[in-house]
Amino acid sequence: MSSYHLNRRDLDFLLFDWLKIEDLLGRERFAEHSRETLAAVLDLSEDLAADAFVPAYKPADQREPWLDNDGVHVIPEIADAVRAYAAAGLTAGSFDADLGGLQAPIVAATASMACFMAANISASAFPMLTMANARLIATFGSPAQVEAFARPQIEGAALGTMCLSEPQAGSSLADISTLAQPDGEDALGARYRLRGGKMWISGADHDITGNIVHLVLAKTPGPDGKPLPGVKGISLFIAPKVLADGSRNDVVVTGLNHKMGYRGIPNTVLAFGDGAHTPGGRSGAIGYLVGEVGQGLAQMFQMMNEARINVGLGAAMLAYRGYRQSLAYAQERLQGRPGGASAPAPIIGHPDVRAMLLAQKAYAEGAIALSLYCARLLDEEQTGEPTARETARRLLDLLTPAAKTWPSEMGLAANDLAIQIHGGYGYTRDFDVEQIYRDNRLNPIHEGTTGVQGIDLVGRKLARDPAALAELRTRMEATAAKAQAHPDLAPCAAALRAAFDRLDAFAGTIETPLSPKALSGATSALRAFGHAVVAWLWLDMATAARTPAAEALGDDAFLAGKVAACRFFFEQEVPRIALWLDLAATGSDSVLAIPDEGF
Amino acid sequence: MSSYHLNRRDLDFLLFDWLKIEDLLGRERFAEHSRETLAAVLDLSEDLAADAFVPAYKPADQREPWLDNDGVHVIPEIADAVRAYAAAGLTAGSFDADLGGLQAPIVAATASMACFMAANISASAFPMLTMANARLIATFGSPAQVEAFARPQIEGAALGTMCLSEPQAGSSLADISTLAQPDGEDALGARYRLRGGKMWISGADHDITGNIVHLVLAKTPGPDGKPLPGVKGISLFIAPKVLADGSRNDVVVTGLNHKMGYRGIPNTVLAFGDGAHTPGGRSGAIGYLVGEVGQGLAQMFQMMNEARINVGLGAAMLAYRGYRQSLAYAQERLQGRPGGASAPAPIIGHPDVRAMLLAQKAYAEGAIALSLYCARLLDEEQTGEPTARETARRLLDLLTPAAKTWPSEMGLAANDLAIQIHGGYGYTRDFDVEQIYRDNRLNPIHEGTTGVQGIDLVGRKLARDPAALAELRTRMEATAAKAQAHPDLAPCAAALRAAFDRLDAFAGTIETPLSPKALSGATSALRAFGHAVVAWLWLDMATAARTPAAEALGDDAFLAGKVAACRFFFEQEVPRIALWLDLAATGSDSVLAIPDEGF
């Protein structure tokens, strides 16, 4: 067993027994793949994560990235891990063959990434951002841009970033002020000069690869020379650290953010065109326009959505790691006399400890299921029949706020329990769980806070596409119908239908634009939605654990664990859905009533 | 405004408008006090906390205590703060005059301590432990022990510790193995030689004071020379760092625990009688028996209960500090256009941010109210009429598990929201909220974990003294009757009665000893109980904010804020009580059903 306590059977159950990804392999894109090739990728991922990513976990927390005159540096363990990932060809996993990719299903590549996230969340952020960056260029860039900027990332010669936020504009991208002024054209497309500051940019400088590809949102000037107002003024640019002629582009890190956790990847203040480090002076950083002017935000949403699902997966894997580590601790630590034992016995015998373990299992594995379900939808969007593609796209749109938020919030709750099971030891740096908890605290913040996701769900996703919720309902009903056949799961099916009835009723009342009252309940609506979706997925997993084929395996305890986690979720968590929907439906009177001076 | 953003009006409201502590001042013990003297103590506390404790907050996090051949060291800022506290006479606050004390009401001394906890939680732990230690010696020690060990602490010449846990026995004190062998008698009482190791001992060594007074639980030997089994074998000993003749006692710190937060006070591994640092060799550390053999645990409960209430208060003050700091941030930070503003406006205008502020206010101020209510009960226990004393003692017994746990859990939830309001900045060490959150994570663990408190509430407090719950109900009914007169509070009164009906019904079903099923629901019962109690206190505060005298002040916004927080709590939190009580009543089937191998 590797030191991060991954139980491979959990991944296999999700991929093969539940999501049945072998069904995908008949599609033309995946002709080169079989269950065996996918298993080999997972074997490789597990081993490499244990060998290269785990050893960098604590050292990266103890020594943060540092900035000197040469730029940003990371510890060698981190650089080695990230290079090993690329060297193993994993960056290329799901890309097209003509880009050097393996054309693996996205869901399999996602499961591979999950191993690395469990092993070292911040080291895994380098390849995660790089793949999303390269995919965006592959989608919207010109052939020359793809060759120059996507291919080096896929091959491991460069890493990528996403540059959106600015100090004065965190969640509010309409207010960014980085300016992009036309500067002619060259072989790589329309050239612009970028000037402005970006904030919260992860991996914007380091000594891991020679080049770094920045994807930058900036505004072209209007007739008055000032940035065009609003989101329609935003365009997307590629600004590499090193230009085609080998010279340095005028992109420099001017400061590092010192974080509570997640310290393996530098988070930076980034300046475009400040000239301080460039012989050419303040002429601006060179950036190449991607696609058309004004399309920047729409294009960037592809990368943002991929990153959001990956943030959720990362949070899920931190929850899972904390669960497995606290399970191992609970099996070993002797304390008290649970069940009337005659001598101190392992604390897993205490009902309270068991409840904390089962809650973690329900949160962590439910969150992984949600992430992989979304990854499976991405495959459908890419390789399904036309109608299925469209359905998958709309379902993904609807699920993304929950896929980002639910694992982030519930994963943190899981990590809290992992600490609690360790008692005082969990509060010390001798064990991993305190670091896992600190690392995970980032996830409800980056790539859109929980509050932003709530508004996205209610004000955009639910309000604008009622058919997507109807499709979700159809899938949920199919699960409920299967569950009905099992006496111990039938009550869950009924509770699930009741929860979706409430959700449907709530969705029917949404008015746009959202009133302050509706806005005061949007986060509650998101929590209810996330819980309902995960309840559905748990019931679906429990029914998968109950198929004759699954039960014939004779691996009773493993499958019984899945059913117990499903029942726990319905017993302890599903009742909260109605409370949240009450709040979402009525909004909060007290929030609106309190005067500013009353706080 | 001091840098930790304490709003003094909040403390004044709680003490004078709500708890009406001026009513206490007619009692003989408090004859020297008036509202003015108490206000002067609070003024002093606020100023000293701002001047000496706040400046040590971040430095203590950045440089942990360290251990070298001379023992444990803390940074000078911490030593200065702790010395300044004692020099101001604050340690003596609530002690008897004949011990050099000021005989202030405990509730006032507690409000004073609250200022220091908000300013620097780990620095305040030194005087908190010292006062509880001295009080225990004053209660159970001989006159000579009181002079030798309590008085120096009250005067500021020594600091105190509590030494309970051992590495193999964290929550399970029956399993401690530190041995105390009789060694004659001297002027300080029956002398013993202590040998054994203690774990998680805060403040066990440092360079702040010359002497340190350890209160140690240890076992006397039975006829076979081995420690007596079970809790009845436990006795209490005083083991000073420096003995009466000026020589070093054989008590040494052998290791430091490196914590996630709460770093201003060293947490140690402590060895009694290991001889390594003592010329006399392994003859054992000298300890003086307090009271009678076998009474150790019963005596120590006085200190544990005081510490539990103070842990709750500390958690409450961290919640409060995070609330005030995130409020200040929300008033300044421009982002988005809340309510259709024409330019970026302060984020306090966003309904979601307001909801996060109001939740923090409800948790933090509710938690402080609970702590101060308990402190007021301590005064009643000490100075009330005989019947009132007994009633106060039993109520305190019942409330202590909630007073320890509710602020710890909900305070952490508040701190989570404080980070969220700061967005990415909240995740950096440039702001205080990430440290506050890390500091607060200790509170659900030390002085009895949440799980231990749940078992204490259900298995002991509710099961053994139904009359205490009946007394609580009587007080709640008095509040509900007052609230009935206010149309906007009347629905809260009804909801509160319903919650207590459910609580009464649950309490009526408890069987002892608790079954595994009941144990699986004990934490849920504690959460429900804590929420019901705080709901009652919020309604009581809201009615206090609605008296003609209060409203005549014309300070509408402040009082409206109290009422809004009360309504928020009933709107968003009180509905959870029924869910928890459902779980508490039925226990968790899934927790008991899952096989060990199913995790």
CSV table of N, CA and C in Angstrom, one decimal, chain A residues 314-416:
chain,number,residue,atom,x,y,z
A,314,GLY,N,-9.7,17.7,-7.0
A,314,GLY,CA,-8.6,17.8,-6.1
A,314,GLY,C,-9.1,17.9,-4.6
A,315,ALA,N,-10.2,18.6,-4.4
A,315,ALA,CA,-10.8,18.6,-3.1
A,315,ALA,C,-11.3,17.2,-2.7
A,316,ALA,N,-11.9,16.5,-3.6
A,316,ALA,CA,-12.3,15.2,-3.4
A,316,ALA,C,-11.2,14.3,-3.0
A,317,MET,N,-10.0,14.4,-3.7
A,317,MET,CA,-8.9,13.5,-3.4
A,317,MET,C,-8.2,13.9,-2.1
A,318,LEU,N,-8.3,15.1,-1.7
A,318,LEU,CA,-7.8,15.5,-0.4
A,318,LEU,C,-8.7,14.9,0.7
A,319,ALA,N,-10.0,14.9,0.4
A,319,ALA,CA,-11.0,14.3,1.4
A,319,ALA,C,-10.7,12.8,1.5
A,320,TYR,N,-10.4,12.2,0.3
A,320,TYR,CA,-10.2,10.8,0.3
A,320,TYR,C,-8.9,10.4,1.0
A,321,ARG,N,-7.8,11.2,0.8
A,321,ARG,CA,-6.6,10.9,1.5
A,321,ARG,C,-6.7,11.0,3.0
A,322,GLY,N,-7.4,12.1,3.4
A,322,GLY,CA,-7.6,12.3,4.9
A,322,GLY,C,-8.4,11.1,5.4
A,323,TYR,N,-9.4,10.7,4.6
A,323,TYR,CA,-10.2,9.5,5.1
A,323,TYR,C,-9.4,8.3,5.3
A,324,ARG,N,-8.6,8.0,4.2
A,324,ARG,CA,-7.8,6.7,4.3
A,324,ARG,C,-6.7,6.8,5.4
A,325,GLN,N,-6.2,8.0,5.6
A,325,GLN,CA,-5.2,8.1,6.7
A,325,GLN,C,-5.8,8.0,8.1
A,326,SER,N,-7.0,8.6,8.2
A,326,SER,CA,-7.6,8.5,9.5
A,326,SER,C,-8.1,7.1,9.8
A,327,LEU,N,-8.5,6.4,8.7
A,327,LEU,CA,-8.9,5.0,8.8
A,327,LEU,C,-7.7,4.2,9.3
A,328,ALA,N,-6.6,4.4,8.7
A,328,ALA,CA,-5.4,3.6,9.1
A,328,ALA,C,-5.1,3.9,10.6
A,329,TYR,N,-5.2,5.2,11.0
A,329,TYR,CA,-4.9,5.6,12.4
A,329,TYR,C,-5.9,4.9,13.3
A,330,ALA,N,-7.2,4.9,12.9
A,330,ALA,CA,-8.3,4.4,13.8
A,330,ALA,C,-8.1,2.9,13.9
A,331,GLN,N,-7.5,2.2,13.0
A,331,GLN,CA,-7.3,0.8,13.0
A,331,GLN,C,-6.1,0.4,14.0
A,332,GLU,N,-5.2,1.4,14.2
A,332,GLU,CA,-4.0,1.1,15.0
A,332,GLU,C,-4.1,1.7,16.4
A,333,ARG,N,-4.6,2.9,16.5
A,333,ARG,CA,-4.6,3.6,17.8
A,333,ARG,C,-5.5,2.9,18.9
A,334,LEU,N,-4.8,2.5,20.0
A,334,LEU,CA,-5.6,1.9,21.1
A,334,LEU,C,-6.0,3.0,22.0
A,335,GLN,N,-7.3,3.0,22.4
A,335,GLN,CA,-7.8,4.0,23.4
A,335,GLN,C,-9.2,3.6,23.8
A,336,GLY,N,-9.3,3.6,25.1
A,336,GLY,CA,-10.6,3.2,25.7
A,336,GLY,C,-11.0,1.8,25.5
A,337,ARG,N,-12.2,1.4,25.8
A,337,ARG,CA,-12.6,0.0,25.8
A,337,ARG,C,-14.0,-0.1,25.0
A,338,PRO,N,-13.9,0.2,23.7
A,338,PRO,CA,-15.2,0.2,23.0
A,338,PRO,C,-15.9,-1.1,23.1
A,339,GLY,N,-17.2,-1.1,23.2
A,339,GLY,CA,-18.0,-2.3,23.2
A,339,GLY,C,-17.7,-3.2,24.4
A,340,GLY,N,-17.2,-2.6,25.5
A,340,GLY,CA,-16.9,-3.4,26.7
A,340,GLY,C,-15.6,-4.2,26.6
A,341,ALA,N,-14.7,-3.9,25.7
A,341,ALA,CA,-13.4,-4.6,25.6
A,341,ALA,C,-12.7,-4.7,27.0
A,342,SER,N,-11.9,-5.7,27.2
A,342,SER,CA,-11.3,-5.8,28.5
A,342,SER,C,-10.0,-5.1,28.6
A,343,ALA,N,-9.5,-4.6,27.4
A,343,ALA,CA,-8.2,-3.8,27.4
A,343,ALA,C,-8.4,-2.8,26.4
A,344,PRO,N,-7.5,-1.7,26.4
A,344,PRO,CA,-7.6,-0.7,25.4
A,344,PRO,C,-7.6,-1.3,24.0
A,345,ALA,N,-8.5,-0.9,23.2
A,345,ALA,CA,-8.7,-1.5,21.8
A,345,ALA,C,-8.7,-0.4,20.8
A,346,PRO,N,-8.5,-0.8,19.5
A,346,PRO,CA,-8.5,0.2,18.4
A,346,PRO,C,-9.7,1.1,18.4
A,347,ILE,N,-9.5,2.4,18.2
A,347,ILE,CA,-10.6,3.4,18.3
A,347,ILE,C,-11.7,3.2,17.2
A,348,ILE,N,-11.4,2.4,16.2
A,348,ILE,CA,-12.4,2.2,15.2
A,348,ILE,C,-13.6,1.5,15.8
A,349,GLY,N,-13.5,0.9,17.0
A,349,GLY,CA,-14.6,0.3,17.6
A,349,GLY,C,-15.5,1.3,18.3
A,350,HIS,N,-15.2,2.5,18.5
A,350,HIS,CA,-16.0,3.5,19.1
A,350,HIS,C,-17.1,4.0,18.0
A,351,PRO,N,-18.4,3.9,18.4
A,351,PRO,CA,-19.4,4.4,17.4
A,351,PRO,C,-19.1,5.8,16.9
A,352,ASP,N,-18.7,6.7,17.7
A,352,ASP,CA,-18.4,8.1,17.3
A,352,ASP,C,-17.3,8.1,16.2
A,353,VAL,N,-16.3,7.3,16.4
A,353,VAL,CA,-15.2,7.3,15.4
A,353,VAL,C,-15.7,6.7,14.1
A,354,ARG,N,-16.5,5.6,14.3
A,354,ARG,CA,-17.0,5.0,13.1
A,354,ARG,C,-17.9,6.0,12.3
A,355,ALA,N,-18.7,6.7,13.0
A,355,ALA,CA,-19.5,7.7,12.3
A,355,ALA,C,-18.7,8.8,11.6
A,356,MET,N,-17.5,9.2,12.2
A,356,MET,CA,-16.7,10.1,11.5
A,356,MET,C,-16.0,9.5,10.3
A,357,LEU,N,-15.7,8.2,10.4
A,357,LEU,CA,-15.1,7.6,9.2
A,357,LEU,C,-16.1,7.4,8.1
A,358,LEU,N,-17.3,7.0,8.5
A,358,LEU,CA,-18.3,6.8,7.4
A,358,LEU,C,-18.7,8.1,6.8
A,359,ALA,N,-18.8,9.2,7.6
A,359,ALA,CA,-19.1,10.5,7.0
A,359,ALA,C,-18.0,10.9,6.0
A,360,GLN,N,-16.8,10.6,6.3
A,360,GLN,CA,-15.7,11.0,5.4
A,360,GLN,C,-15.8,10.1,4.1
A,361,LYS,N,-16.1,8.9,4.3
A,361,LYS,CA,-16.2,8.0,3.1
A,361,LYS,C,-17.4,8.5,2.2
A,362,ALA,N,-18.5,8.8,2.9
A,362,ALA,CA,-19.6,9.3,2.1
A,362,ALA,C,-19.3,10.6,1.3
A,363,TYR,N,-18.6,11.5,2.0
A,363,TYR,CA,-18.3,12.8,1.4
A,363,TYR,C,-17.2,12.6,0.3
A,364,ALA,N,-16.1,11.9,0.7
A,364,ALA,CA,-15.0,11.7,-0.3
A,364,ALA,C,-15.4,10.9,-1.5
A,365,GLU,N,-15.9,9.8,-1.3
A,365,GLU,CA,-16.2,9.0,-2.5
A,365,GLU,C,-17.4,9.5,-3.3
A,366,GLY,N,-18.3,10.2,-2.6
A,366,GLY,CA,-19.4,10.9,-3.3
A,366,GLY,C,-18.8,12.0,-4.2
A,367,ALA,N,-17.8,12.7,-3.6
A,367,ALA,CA,-17.2,13.8,-4.4
A,367,ALA,C,-16.4,13.3,-5.6
A,368,ILE,N,-15.7,12.2,-5.4
A,368,ILE,CA,-15.0,11.6,-6.5
A,368,ILE,C,-15.9,11.1,-7.6
A,369,ALA,N,-17.0,10.5,-7.2
A,369,ALA,CA,-18.0,10.1,-8.1
A,369,ALA,C,-18.6,11.3,-8.9
A,370,LEU,N,-18.8,12.4,-8.3
A,370,LEU,CA,-19.3,13.5,-9.0
A,370,LEU,C,-18.3,14.0,-10.0
A,371,SER,N,-17.1,14.1,-9.6
A,371,SER,CA,-16.0,14.5,-10.6
A,371,SER,C,-15.9,13.6,-11.8
A,372,LEU,N,-15.9,12.3,-11.5
A,372,LEU,CA,-15.7,11.3,-12.6
A,372,LEU,C,-17.0,11.3,-13.5
A,373,TYR,N,-18.1,11.5,-12.9
A,373,TYR,CA,-19.4,11.6,-13.7
A,373,TYR,C,-19.3,12.7,-14.7
A,374,CYS,N,-18.8,13.9,-14.2
A,374,CYS,CA,-18.6,15.0,-15.1
A,374,CYS,C,-17.5,14.7,-16.2
A,375,ALA,N,-16.5,14.0,-15.8
A,375,ALA,CA,-15.5,13.7,-16.8
A,375,ALA,C,-16.1,12.8,-17.9
A,376,ARG,N,-16.9,11.8,-17.4
A,376,ARG,CA,-17.6,11.0,-18.4
A,376,ARG,C,-18.5,11.8,-19.3
A,377,LEU,N,-19.1,12.8,-18.8
A,377,LEU,CA,-19.9,13.7,-19.7
A,377,LEU,C,-19.0,14.4,-20.7
A,378,LEU,N,-17.8,14.8,-20.3
A,378,LEU,CA,-16.9,15.4,-21.2
A,378,LEU,C,-16.6,14.5,-22.4
A,379,ASP,N,-16.4,13.2,-22.1
A,379,ASP,CA,-16.2,12.2,-23.1
A,379,ASP,C,-17.4,12.2,-24.1
A,380,GLU,N,-18.6,12.2,-23.4
A,380,GLU,CA,-19.8,12.1,-24.2
A,380,GLU,C,-19.9,13.3,-25.1
A,381,GLU,N,-19.6,14.5,-24.6
A,381,GLU,CA,-19.6,15.7,-25.4
A,381,GLU,C,-18.7,15.6,-26.6
A,382,GLN,N,-17.6,14.9,-26.4
A,382,GLN,CA,-16.5,14.8,-27.4
A,382,GLN,C,-16.8,13.7,-28.4
A,383,THR,N,-17.4,12.6,-28.0
A,383,THR,CA,-17.4,11.4,-28.8
A,383,THR,C,-18.8,10.8,-29.0
A,384,GLY,N,-19.8,11.4,-28.4
A,384,GLY,CA,-21.2,10.8,-28.4
A,384,GLY,C,-21.9,11.1,-29.7
A,385,GLU,N,-23.1,10.5,-29.9
A,385,GLU,CA,-24.0,10.9,-31.0
A,385,GLU,C,-24.4,12.4,-30.8
A,386,PRO,N,-24.7,13.0,-31.9
A,386,PRO,CA,-25.0,14.5,-31.8
A,386,PRO,C,-26.0,14.9,-30.7
A,387,THR,N,-27.1,14.2,-30.5
A,387,THR,CA,-28.0,14.5,-29.5
A,387,THR,C,-27.4,14.3,-28.1
A,388,ALA,N,-26.7,13.2,-28.0
A,388,ALA,CA,-26.1,12.9,-26.7
A,388,ALA,C,-25.0,14.0,-26.4
A,389,ARG,N,-24.3,14.5,-27.4
A,389,ARG,CA,-23.3,15.5,-27.2
A,389,ARG,C,-23.9,16.7,-26.6
A,390,GLU,N,-25.0,17.1,-27.2
A,390,GLU,CA,-25.7,18.3,-26.7
A,390,GLU,C,-26.3,18.2,-25.3
A,391,THR,N,-26.8,17.0,-25.1
A,391,THR,CA,-27.4,16.7,-23.7
A,391,THR,C,-26.2,16.8,-22.7
A,392,ALA,N,-25.1,16.2,-23.0
A,392,ALA,CA,-24.0,16.1,-22.1
A,392,ALA,C,-23.5,17.5,-21.8
A,393,ARG,N,-23.4,18.4,-22.9
A,393,ARG,CA,-22.9,19.7,-22.7
A,393,ARG,C,-23.8,20.5,-21.7
A,394,ARG,N,-25.1,20.3,-21.9
A,394,ARG,CA,-26.0,21.1,-21.0
A,394,ARG,C,-26.0,20.6,-19.6
A,395,LEU,N,-26.0,19.3,-19.5
A,395,LEU,CA,-25.9,18.7,-18.1
A,395,LEU,C,-24.6,19.2,-17.4
A,396,LEU,N,-23.5,19.2,-18.2
A,396,LEU,CA,-22.2,19.6,-17.6
A,396,LEU,C,-22.3,21.1,-17.1
A,397,ASP,N,-22.9,21.9,-18.0
A,397,ASP,CA,-23.2,23.3,-17.6
A,397,ASP,C,-23.9,23.4,-16.3
A,398,LEU,N,-24.9,22.6,-16.1
A,398,LEU,CA,-25.7,22.6,-14.9
A,398,LEU,C,-24.9,22.1,-13.7
A,399,LEU,N,-24.2,21.0,-13.9
A,399,LEU,CA,-23.5,20.4,-12.8
A,399,LEU,C,-22.2,21.1,-12.4
A,400,THR,N,-21.6,21.9,-13.3
A,400,THR,CA,-20.3,22.4,-12.9
A,400,THR,C,-20.2,23.2,-11.6
A,401,PRO,N,-21.2,24.1,-11.3
A,401,PRO,CA,-21.1,24.8,-10.0
A,401,PRO,C,-21.1,23.8,-8.8
A,402,ALA,N,-21.8,22.8,-8.9
A,402,ALA,CA,-21.8,21.8,-7.8
A,402,ALA,C,-20.5,20.9,-7.9
A,403,ALA,N,-20.1,20.6,-9.1
A,403,ALA,CA,-18.8,19.8,-9.2
A,403,ALA,C,-17.7,20.6,-8.6
A,404,LYS,N,-17.7,21.9,-8.7
A,404,LYS,CA,-16.6,22.7,-8.1
A,404,LYS,C,-16.8,22.8,-6.6
A,405,THR,N,-18.0,23.1,-6.2
A,405,THR,CA,-18.3,23.5,-4.8
A,405,THR,C,-18.5,22.4,-3.8
A,406,TRP,N,-19.3,21.4,-4.3
A,406,TRP,CA,-19.6,20.4,-3.3
A,406,TRP,C,-18.4,19.6,-2.8
A,407,PRO,N,-17.5,19.2,-3.6
A,407,PRO,CA,-16.3,18.5,-3.1
A,407,PRO,C,-15.5,19.5,-2.2
A,408,SER,N,-15.4,20.8,-2.6
A,408,SER,CA,-14.6,21.7,-1.9
A,408,SER,C,-15.2,21.9,-0.4
A,409,GLU,N,-16.5,22.0,-0.3
A,409,GLU,CA,-17.0,22.3,1.0
A,409,GLU,C,-17.1,21.0,1.8
A,410,MET,N,-17.6,19.9,1.2
A,410,MET,CA,-17.7,18.7,2.0
A,410,MET,C,-16.4,18.0,2.2
A,411,GLY,N,-15.5,18.2,1.2
A,411,GLY,CA,-14.1,17.7,1.4
A,411,GLY,C,-13.4,18.3,2.6
A,412,LEU,N,-13.6,19.6,2.8
A,412,LEU,CA,-13.1,20.2,4.0
A,412,LEU,C,-13.7,19.7,5.3
A,413,ALA,N,-15.0,19.5,5.2
A,413,ALA,CA,-15.7,18.9,6.4
A,413,ALA,C,-15.1,17.5,6.6
A,414,ALA,N,-14.8,16.7,5.6
A,414,ALA,CA,-14.2,15.4,5.8
A,414,ALA,C,-12.9,15.6,6.4
A,415,ASN,N,-12.1,16.5,6.0
A,415,ASN,CA,-10.7,16.7,6.5
A,415,ASN,C,-10.8,17.1,8.0
A,416,ASP,N,-11.8,17.9,8.3
A,416,ASP,CA,-12.0,18.3,9.7
A,416,ASP,C,-12.2,17.0,10.6
